[in-house]
Coordinates of C-alpha atoms in Angstrom, one line a residue:
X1 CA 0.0 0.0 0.0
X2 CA 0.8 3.7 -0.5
X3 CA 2.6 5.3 2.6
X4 CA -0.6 7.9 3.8
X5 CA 0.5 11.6 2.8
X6 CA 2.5 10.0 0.1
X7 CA 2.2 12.5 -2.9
X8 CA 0.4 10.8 -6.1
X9 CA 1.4 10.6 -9.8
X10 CA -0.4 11.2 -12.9
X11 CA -0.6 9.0 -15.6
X12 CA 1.5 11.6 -17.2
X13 CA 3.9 11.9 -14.6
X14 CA 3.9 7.6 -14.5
X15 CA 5.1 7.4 -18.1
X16 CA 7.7 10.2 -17.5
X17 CA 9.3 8.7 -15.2
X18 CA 9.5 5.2 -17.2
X19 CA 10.5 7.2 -20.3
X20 CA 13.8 8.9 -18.2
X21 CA 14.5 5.4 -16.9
X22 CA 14.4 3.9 -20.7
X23 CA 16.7 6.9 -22.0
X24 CA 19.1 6.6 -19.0
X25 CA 20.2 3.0 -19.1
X26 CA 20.4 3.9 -22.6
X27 CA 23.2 6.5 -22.2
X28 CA 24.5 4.5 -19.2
X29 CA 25.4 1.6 -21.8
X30 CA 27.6 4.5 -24.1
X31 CA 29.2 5.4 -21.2
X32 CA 30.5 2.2 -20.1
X33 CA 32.6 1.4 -23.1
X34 CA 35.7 2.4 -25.0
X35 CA 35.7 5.6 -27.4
X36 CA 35.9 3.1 -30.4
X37 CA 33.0 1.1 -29.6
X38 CA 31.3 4.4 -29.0
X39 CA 32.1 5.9 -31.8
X40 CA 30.2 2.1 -33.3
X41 CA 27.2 3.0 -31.6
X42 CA 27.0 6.5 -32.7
X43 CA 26.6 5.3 -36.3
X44 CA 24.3 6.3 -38.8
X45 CA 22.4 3.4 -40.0
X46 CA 22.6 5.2 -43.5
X47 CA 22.2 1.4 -45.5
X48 CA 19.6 0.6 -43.0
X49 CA 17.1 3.5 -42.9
X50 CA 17.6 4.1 -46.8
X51 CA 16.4 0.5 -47.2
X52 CA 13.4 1.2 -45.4
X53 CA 12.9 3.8 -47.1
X54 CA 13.0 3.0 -50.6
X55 CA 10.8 -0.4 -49.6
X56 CA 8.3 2.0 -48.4
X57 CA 8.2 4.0 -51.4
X58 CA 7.4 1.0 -53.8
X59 CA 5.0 -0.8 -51.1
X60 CA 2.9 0.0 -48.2
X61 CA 1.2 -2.8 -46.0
X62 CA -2.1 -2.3 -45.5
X63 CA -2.0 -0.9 -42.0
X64 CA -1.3 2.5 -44.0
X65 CA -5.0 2.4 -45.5
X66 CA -5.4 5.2 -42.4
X67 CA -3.0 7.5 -44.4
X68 CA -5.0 7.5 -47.7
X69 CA -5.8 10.9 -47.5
X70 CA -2.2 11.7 -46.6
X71 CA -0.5 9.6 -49.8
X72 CA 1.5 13.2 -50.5
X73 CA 2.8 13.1 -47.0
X74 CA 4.1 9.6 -47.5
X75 CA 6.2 11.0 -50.6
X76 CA 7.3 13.9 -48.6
X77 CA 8.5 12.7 -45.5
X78 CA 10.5 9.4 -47.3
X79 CA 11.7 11.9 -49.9
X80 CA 12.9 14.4 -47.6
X81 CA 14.6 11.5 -46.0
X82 CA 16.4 10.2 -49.2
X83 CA 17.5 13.2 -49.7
X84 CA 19.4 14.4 -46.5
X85 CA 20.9 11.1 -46.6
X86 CA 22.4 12.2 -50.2
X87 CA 20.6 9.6 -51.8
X88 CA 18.3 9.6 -54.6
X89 CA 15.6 7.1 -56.5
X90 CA 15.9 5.9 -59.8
X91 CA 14.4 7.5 -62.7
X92 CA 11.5 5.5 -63.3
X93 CA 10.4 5.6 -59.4
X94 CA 11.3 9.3 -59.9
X95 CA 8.9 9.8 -62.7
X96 CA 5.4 7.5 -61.1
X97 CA 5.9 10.1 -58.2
X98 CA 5.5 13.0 -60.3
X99 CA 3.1 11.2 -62.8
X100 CA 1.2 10.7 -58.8
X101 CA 1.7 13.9 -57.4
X102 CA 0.3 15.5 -60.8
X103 CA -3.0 13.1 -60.5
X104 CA -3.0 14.7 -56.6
X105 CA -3.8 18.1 -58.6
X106 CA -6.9 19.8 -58.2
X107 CA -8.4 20.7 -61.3
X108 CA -8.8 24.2 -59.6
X109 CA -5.2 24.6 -57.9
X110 CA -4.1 23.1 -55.0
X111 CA -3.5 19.4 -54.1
X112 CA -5.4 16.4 -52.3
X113 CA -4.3 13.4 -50.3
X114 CA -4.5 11.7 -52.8
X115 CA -6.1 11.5 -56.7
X116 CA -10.0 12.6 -56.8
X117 CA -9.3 14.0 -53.1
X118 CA -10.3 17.5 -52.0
X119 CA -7.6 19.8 -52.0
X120 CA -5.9 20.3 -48.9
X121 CA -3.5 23.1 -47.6
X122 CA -1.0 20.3 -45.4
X123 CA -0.8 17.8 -48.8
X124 CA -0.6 21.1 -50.9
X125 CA 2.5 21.7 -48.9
X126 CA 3.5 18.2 -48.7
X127 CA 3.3 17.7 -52.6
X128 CA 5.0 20.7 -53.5
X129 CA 7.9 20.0 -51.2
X130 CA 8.0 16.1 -52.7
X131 CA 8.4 18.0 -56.3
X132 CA 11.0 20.4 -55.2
X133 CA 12.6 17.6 -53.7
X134 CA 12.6 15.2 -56.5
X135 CA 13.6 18.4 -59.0
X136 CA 14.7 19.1 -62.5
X137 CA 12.1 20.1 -64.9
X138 CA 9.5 17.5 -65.3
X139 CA 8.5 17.8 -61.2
X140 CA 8.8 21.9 -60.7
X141 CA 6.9 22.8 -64.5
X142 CA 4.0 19.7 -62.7
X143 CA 3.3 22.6 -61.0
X144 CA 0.3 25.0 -61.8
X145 CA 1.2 28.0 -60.1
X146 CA -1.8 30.4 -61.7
X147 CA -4.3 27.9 -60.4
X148 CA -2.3 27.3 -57.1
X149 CA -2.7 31.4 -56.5
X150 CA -6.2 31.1 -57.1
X151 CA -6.7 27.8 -54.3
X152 CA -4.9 30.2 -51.7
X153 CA -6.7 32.9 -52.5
X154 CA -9.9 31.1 -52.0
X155 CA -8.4 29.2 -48.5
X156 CA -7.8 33.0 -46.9
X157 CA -9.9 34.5 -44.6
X158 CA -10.3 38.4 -43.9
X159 CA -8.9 37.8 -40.4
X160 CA -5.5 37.2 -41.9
X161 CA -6.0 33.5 -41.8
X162 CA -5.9 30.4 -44.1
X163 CA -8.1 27.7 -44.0
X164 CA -7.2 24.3 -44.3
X165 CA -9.7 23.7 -47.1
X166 CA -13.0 24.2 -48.4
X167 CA -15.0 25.3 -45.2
X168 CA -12.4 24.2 -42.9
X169 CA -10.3 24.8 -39.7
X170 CA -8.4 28.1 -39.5
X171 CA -5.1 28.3 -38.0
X172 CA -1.4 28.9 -37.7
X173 CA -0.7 26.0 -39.3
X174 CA -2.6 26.2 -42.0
X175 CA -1.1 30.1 -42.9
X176 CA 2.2 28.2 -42.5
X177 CA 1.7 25.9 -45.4
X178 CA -0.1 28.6 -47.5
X179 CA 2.4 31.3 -47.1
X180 CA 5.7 28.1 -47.3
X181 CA 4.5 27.0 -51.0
X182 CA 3.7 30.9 -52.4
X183 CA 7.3 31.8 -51.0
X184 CA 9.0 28.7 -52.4
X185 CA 6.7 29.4 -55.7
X186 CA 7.6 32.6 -56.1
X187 CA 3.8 33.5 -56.1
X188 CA 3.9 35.5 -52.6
X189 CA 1.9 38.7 -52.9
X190 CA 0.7 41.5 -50.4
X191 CA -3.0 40.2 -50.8
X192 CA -1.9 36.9 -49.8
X193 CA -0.3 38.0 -46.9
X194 CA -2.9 41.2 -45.7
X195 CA -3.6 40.4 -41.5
X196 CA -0.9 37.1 -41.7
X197 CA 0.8 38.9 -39.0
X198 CA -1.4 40.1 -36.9
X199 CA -3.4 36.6 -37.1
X200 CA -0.5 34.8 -36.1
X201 CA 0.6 37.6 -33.1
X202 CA -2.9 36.9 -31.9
X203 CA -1.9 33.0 -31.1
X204 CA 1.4 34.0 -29.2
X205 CA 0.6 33.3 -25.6
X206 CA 1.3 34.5 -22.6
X207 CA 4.1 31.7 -22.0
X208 CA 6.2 32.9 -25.4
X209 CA 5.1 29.9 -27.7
X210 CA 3.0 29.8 -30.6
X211 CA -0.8 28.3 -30.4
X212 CA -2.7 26.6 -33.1
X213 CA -5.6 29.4 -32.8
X214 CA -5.9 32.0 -30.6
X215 CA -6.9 31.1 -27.0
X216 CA -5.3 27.3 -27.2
X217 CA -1.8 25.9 -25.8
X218 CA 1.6 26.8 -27.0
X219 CA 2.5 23.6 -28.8
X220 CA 5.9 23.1 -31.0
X221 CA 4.6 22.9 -34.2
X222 CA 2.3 25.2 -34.1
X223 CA 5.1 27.7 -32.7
X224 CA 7.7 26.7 -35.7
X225 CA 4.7 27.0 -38.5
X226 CA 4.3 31.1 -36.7
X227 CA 7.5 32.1 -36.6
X228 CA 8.4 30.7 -40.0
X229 CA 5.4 31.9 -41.6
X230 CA 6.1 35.7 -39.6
X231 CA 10.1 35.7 -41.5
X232 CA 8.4 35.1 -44.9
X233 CA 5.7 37.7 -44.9
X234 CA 8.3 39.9 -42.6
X235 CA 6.1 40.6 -39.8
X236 CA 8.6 38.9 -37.8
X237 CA 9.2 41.8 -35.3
X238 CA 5.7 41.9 -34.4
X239 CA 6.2 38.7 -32.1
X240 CA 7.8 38.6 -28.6
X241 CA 11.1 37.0 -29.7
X242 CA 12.7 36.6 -26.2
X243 CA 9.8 35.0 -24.7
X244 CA 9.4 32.3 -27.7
X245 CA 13.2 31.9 -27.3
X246 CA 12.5 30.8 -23.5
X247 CA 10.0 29.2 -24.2
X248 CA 11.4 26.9 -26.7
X249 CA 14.6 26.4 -25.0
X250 CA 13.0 25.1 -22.1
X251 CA 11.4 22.7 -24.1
X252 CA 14.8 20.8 -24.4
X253 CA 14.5 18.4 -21.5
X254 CA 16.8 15.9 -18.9
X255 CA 16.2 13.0 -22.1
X256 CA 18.1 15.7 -24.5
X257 CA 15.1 15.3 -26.8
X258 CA 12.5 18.1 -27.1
X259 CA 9.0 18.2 -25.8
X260 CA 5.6 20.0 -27.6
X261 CA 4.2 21.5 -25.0
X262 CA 4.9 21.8 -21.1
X263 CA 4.5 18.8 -19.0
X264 CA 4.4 16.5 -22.2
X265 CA 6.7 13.7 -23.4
X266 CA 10.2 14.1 -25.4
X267 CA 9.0 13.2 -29.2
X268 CA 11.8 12.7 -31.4
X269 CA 9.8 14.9 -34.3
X270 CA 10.8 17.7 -31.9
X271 CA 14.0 17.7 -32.9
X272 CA 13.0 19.6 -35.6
X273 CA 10.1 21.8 -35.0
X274 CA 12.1 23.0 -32.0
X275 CA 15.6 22.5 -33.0
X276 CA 14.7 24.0 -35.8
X277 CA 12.8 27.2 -34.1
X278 CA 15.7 27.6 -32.2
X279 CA 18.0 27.2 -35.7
X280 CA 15.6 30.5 -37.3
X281 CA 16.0 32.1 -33.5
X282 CA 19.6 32.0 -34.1
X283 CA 19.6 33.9 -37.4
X284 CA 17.0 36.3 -35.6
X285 CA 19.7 36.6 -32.7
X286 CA 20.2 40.5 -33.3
X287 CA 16.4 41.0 -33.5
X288 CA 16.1 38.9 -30.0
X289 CA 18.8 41.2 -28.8
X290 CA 17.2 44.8 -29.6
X291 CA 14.1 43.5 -28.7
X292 CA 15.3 42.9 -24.7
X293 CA 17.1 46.3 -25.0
X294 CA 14.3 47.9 -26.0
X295 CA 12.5 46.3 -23.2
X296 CA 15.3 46.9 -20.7
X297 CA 15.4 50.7 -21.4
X298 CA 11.2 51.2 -21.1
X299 CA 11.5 49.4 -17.6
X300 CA 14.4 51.9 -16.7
X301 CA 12.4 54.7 -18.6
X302 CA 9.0 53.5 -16.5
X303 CA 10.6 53.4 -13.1
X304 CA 12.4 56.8 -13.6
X305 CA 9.4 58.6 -14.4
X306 CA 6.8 56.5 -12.6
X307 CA 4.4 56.4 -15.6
X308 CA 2.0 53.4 -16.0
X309 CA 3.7 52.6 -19.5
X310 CA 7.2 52.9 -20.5
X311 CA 5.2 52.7 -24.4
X312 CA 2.7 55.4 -23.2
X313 CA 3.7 58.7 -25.0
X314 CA 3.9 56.9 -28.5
X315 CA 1.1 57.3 -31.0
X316 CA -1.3 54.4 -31.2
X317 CA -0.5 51.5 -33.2
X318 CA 3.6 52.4 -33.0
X319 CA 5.1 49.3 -31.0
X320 CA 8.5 50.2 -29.4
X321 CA 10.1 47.0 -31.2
X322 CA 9.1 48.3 -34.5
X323 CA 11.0 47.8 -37.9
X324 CA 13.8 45.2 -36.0
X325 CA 14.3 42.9 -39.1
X326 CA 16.2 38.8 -38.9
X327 CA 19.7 40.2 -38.4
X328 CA 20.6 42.1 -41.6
X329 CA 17.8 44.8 -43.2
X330 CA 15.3 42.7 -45.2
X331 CA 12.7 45.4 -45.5
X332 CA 13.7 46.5 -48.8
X333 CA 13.6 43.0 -50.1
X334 CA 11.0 41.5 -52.2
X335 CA 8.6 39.0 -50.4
X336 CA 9.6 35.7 -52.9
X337 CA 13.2 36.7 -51.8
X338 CA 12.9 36.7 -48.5
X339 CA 13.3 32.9 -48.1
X340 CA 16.7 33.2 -50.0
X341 CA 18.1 36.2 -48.3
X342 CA 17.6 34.9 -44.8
X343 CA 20.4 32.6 -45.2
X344 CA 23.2 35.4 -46.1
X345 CA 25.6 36.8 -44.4
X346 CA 27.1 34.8 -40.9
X347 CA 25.6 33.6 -37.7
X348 CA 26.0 36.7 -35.2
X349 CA 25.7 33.8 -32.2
X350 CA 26.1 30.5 -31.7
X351 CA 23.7 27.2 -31.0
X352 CA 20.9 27.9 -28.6
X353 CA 20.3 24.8 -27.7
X354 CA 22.5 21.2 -26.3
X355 CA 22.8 20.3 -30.1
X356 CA 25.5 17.2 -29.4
X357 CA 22.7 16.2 -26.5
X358 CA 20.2 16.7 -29.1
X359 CA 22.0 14.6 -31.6
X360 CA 22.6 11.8 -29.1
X361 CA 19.0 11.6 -28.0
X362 CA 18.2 10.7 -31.9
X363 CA 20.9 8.6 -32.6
X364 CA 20.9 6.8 -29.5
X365 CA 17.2 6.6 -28.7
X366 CA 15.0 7.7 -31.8
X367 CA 17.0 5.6 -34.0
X368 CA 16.1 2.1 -35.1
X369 CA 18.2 -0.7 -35.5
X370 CA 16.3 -2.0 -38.6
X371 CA 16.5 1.1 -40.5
X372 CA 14.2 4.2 -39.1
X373 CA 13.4 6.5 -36.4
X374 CA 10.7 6.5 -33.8
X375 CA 9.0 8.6 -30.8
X376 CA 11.1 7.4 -28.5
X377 CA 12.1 4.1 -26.4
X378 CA 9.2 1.7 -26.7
X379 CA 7.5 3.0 -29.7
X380 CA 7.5 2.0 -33.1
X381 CA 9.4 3.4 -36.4
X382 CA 7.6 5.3 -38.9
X383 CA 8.3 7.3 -41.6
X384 CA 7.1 10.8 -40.2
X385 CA 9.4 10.3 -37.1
X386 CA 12.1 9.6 -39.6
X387 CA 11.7 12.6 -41.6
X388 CA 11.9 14.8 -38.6
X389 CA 14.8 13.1 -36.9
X390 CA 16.5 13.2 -39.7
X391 CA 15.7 17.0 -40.1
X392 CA 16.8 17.7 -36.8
X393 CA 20.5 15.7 -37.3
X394 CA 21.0 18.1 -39.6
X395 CA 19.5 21.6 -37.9
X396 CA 22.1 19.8 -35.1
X397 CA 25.3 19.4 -37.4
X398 CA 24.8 22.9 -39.0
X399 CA 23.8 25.4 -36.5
X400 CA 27.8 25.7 -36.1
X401 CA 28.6 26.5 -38.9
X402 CA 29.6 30.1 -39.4
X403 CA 28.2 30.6 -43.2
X404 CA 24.4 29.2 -43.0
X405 CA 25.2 25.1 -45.1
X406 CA 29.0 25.1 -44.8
X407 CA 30.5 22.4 -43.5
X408 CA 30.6 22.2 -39.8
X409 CA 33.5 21.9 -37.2
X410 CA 34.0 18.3 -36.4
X411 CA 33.5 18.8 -32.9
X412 CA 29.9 19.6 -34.2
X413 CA 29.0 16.2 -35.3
X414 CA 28.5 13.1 -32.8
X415 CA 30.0 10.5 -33.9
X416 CA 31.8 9.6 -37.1
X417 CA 32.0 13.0 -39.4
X418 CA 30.4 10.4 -42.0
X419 CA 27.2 11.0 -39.6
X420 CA 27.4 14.4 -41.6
X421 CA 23.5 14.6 -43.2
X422 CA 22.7 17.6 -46.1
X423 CA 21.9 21.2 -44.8
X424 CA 18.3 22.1 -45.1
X425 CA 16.5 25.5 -46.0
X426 CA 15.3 25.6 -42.3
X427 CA 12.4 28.1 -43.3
X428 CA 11.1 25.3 -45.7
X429 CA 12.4 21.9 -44.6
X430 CA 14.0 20.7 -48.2
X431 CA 17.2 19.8 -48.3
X432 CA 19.4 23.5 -49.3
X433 CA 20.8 22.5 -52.8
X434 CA 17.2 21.7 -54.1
X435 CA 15.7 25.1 -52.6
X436 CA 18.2 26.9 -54.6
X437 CA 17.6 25.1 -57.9
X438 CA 13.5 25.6 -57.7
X439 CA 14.3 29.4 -56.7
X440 CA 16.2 29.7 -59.8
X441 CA 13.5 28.0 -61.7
X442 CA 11.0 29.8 -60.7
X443 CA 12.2 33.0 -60.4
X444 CA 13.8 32.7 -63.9
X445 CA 12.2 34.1 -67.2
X446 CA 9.0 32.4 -67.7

């Protein structure tokens, strides 16, 4: 029996526990042998996960009937894979995913889970992604871009917001994907983009994260889709930068792994919808910084005059943080451009997060023996979970290195250098080299 007075756990609190105990004896076992055999175990399955991969790509079982409406994801996410493992499919597999993908088309823009299917703004995003990832000109000219225009068009709402599809949900996610595949389209316009911000600054909560809709939890995703979505349309400045900078870096926890939301689980898919917050945090470091100045100095300003509000002699509507752009002025820049011009120039700080504790959680405890990545201890591999490890190895690897995609410092890879995965767009999640050849395409002559 239970000692009387003896505090109580939650279910929640239950599994913690079990999860820290399955991670620990996990790291206990890698610190109990030699640096060689370490280094062994601190492999990247690279044969391994790419046959998995490619054996999913030809044949699902029939457990993934439940993901018939999410067939584009599917590409996407064992795409996205293939190709930060600096691998690639052979022509003919190349070309049934585009001869798919183009079947996925709505007739009217936009794309559906799968052929026949409504059009959706997630498979919209996860189909254009699964072109730009395949590249070269039969996948990016697949695209109609006239009628795409037209399918966001339709999905915005006069609050600022997009909605997932016909008649559907509205929220941060969904202006995410709508304003990720205009950008990456070259199709971004100011009516596309008219209340974005202020939609999206109306979902920041009190804690610093980012909620789905206004009102709801900060969650992880929803916080990486807002702040995203706010560099591409340049509203960035409008959000709270230090506080979503706490807020995610407290998300990193004792596993090494990240959690979604307070008081929740690690998840492996973390890795990069935090890691990779953080990674776009990092770039915004100068913004963070003039931000907490300008916050310092109306504290001082408030407590030498004794006014209610440091902000209360400016005009309504000015915010004191006004016109503070991602480290280097963007506000002369064009809005398709933006994506491309937030990788110049150098880091002005370094990581802001454990990224070698990050990587070993992944490698260590997301990765599977058999080829894949999972939740975490005790769950099963999938190809999602896969994707997004694999995204955040490489937001890991890279946020070292000085110029944005240059090689990184040794000392900021675990394991064997040959761990070393391709540098992703971080606003866009395709691997770096392919972003830059669909920008060129599409921002060519037409």
């Amino acid at each position: 029996m239970e000692p009387s007075g003896a505090p109580r756990l939650t279910a929640t609190q239950q599994e913690q526990l079990r999860v820290e105990q399955r991670v620990f004896d996990t790291y206990r076992v890698l610190s109990d042998v030699s640096p060689h055999t370490q280094s062994l175990i601190l492999e990247l399955w690279r044969d391994k996960h790419m046959e998995f991969l490619t054996r999913g790509l030809r044949l699902l079982g029939p457990s993934y009937h439940v993901l018939d409406a999410n067939r584009p994801w599917i590409c996407y996410w064992i795409l996205q894979s293939i190709a930060l493992l600096e691998e690639t499919v052979d022509l003919q597999l190349e070309n049934d995913i585009v001869d798919f993908l183009y079947r996925c088309q709505d007739t009217d823009g936009g794309y559906g889970g799968g052929p026949g299917q409504l059009a959706h703004l997630a498979t919209t995003y996860a189909a254009v992604n699964s072109l730009i990832t395949l590249g070269g000109e039969k996948a990016l000219s697949s695209i109609n871009r006239e009628k795409m225009h037209a399918f966001l068009l339709r999905m915005k709402h006069p609050s600022g917001a997009f909605r997932m599809h016909e008649a559907g949900e509205m929220d941060v996610r969904a202006c995410y994907t709508a304003v990720s595949v205009a950008s990456i389209l070259n199709i971004l316009d100011a009516e596309l983009v008219q209340n974005v911000g202020d939609y999206i600054l109306s979902c920041q909560t009190f804690e610093g994260g980012i909620a789905g809709e206004p009102g709801s939890e900060a969650h992880g995703g929803y916080t990486f889709c807002g702040l995203a979505a706010m560099i591409l349309i340049n509203r960035v400045e409008l959000l709270d930068l230090p506080a979503l900078l706490d807020w995610v870096a407290f998300r990193q926890g004792v596993e090494c792994g990240f959690q979604g939301r307070v008081n929740k689980l690690v998840d492996g898919c973390y890795s990069f919808w935090q890691g990779g917050a953080l990674l776009l945090l990092q770039r915004l470091s100068l913004s963070v910084e003039e931000q907490l100045k300008v916050s310092y100095f109306g504290r001082e300003k408030e407590m030498r005059s004794g006014h209610d509000s440091a902000t209360s002699n400016l005009h309504e509507g000015e915010r004191p943080d006004a016109g503070l752009r991602p480290g280097r002025e963007l506000s002369n820049i064009k809005l398709n451009d933006i994506g491309f011009s937030f990788l110049e120039g150098e880091t002005a700080c370094g990581p802001l997060f454990h990224s070698i504790a990050l990587q070993q959680y992944i490698l260590l405890c997301s990765q599977v023996l058999e080829g894949g990545f999972k939740d975490k201890p005790g769950k099963h591999r999938d190809f999602y979970h896969t994707c997004y490890c694999l995204s955040g190895l490489s937001v890991c690897q890279y946020c070292r290195s000085e110029d944005f995609g240059e090689s990184p410092p040794p000392s900021g890879i675990l394991g064997p250098y040959a761990n070393l995965l391709e540098p992703i767009h971080p606003l866009f999640n395709v691997v770096l080299d392919r972003y830059y050849e669909a920008h060129s395409f599409f921002t060519g002559p037409s």
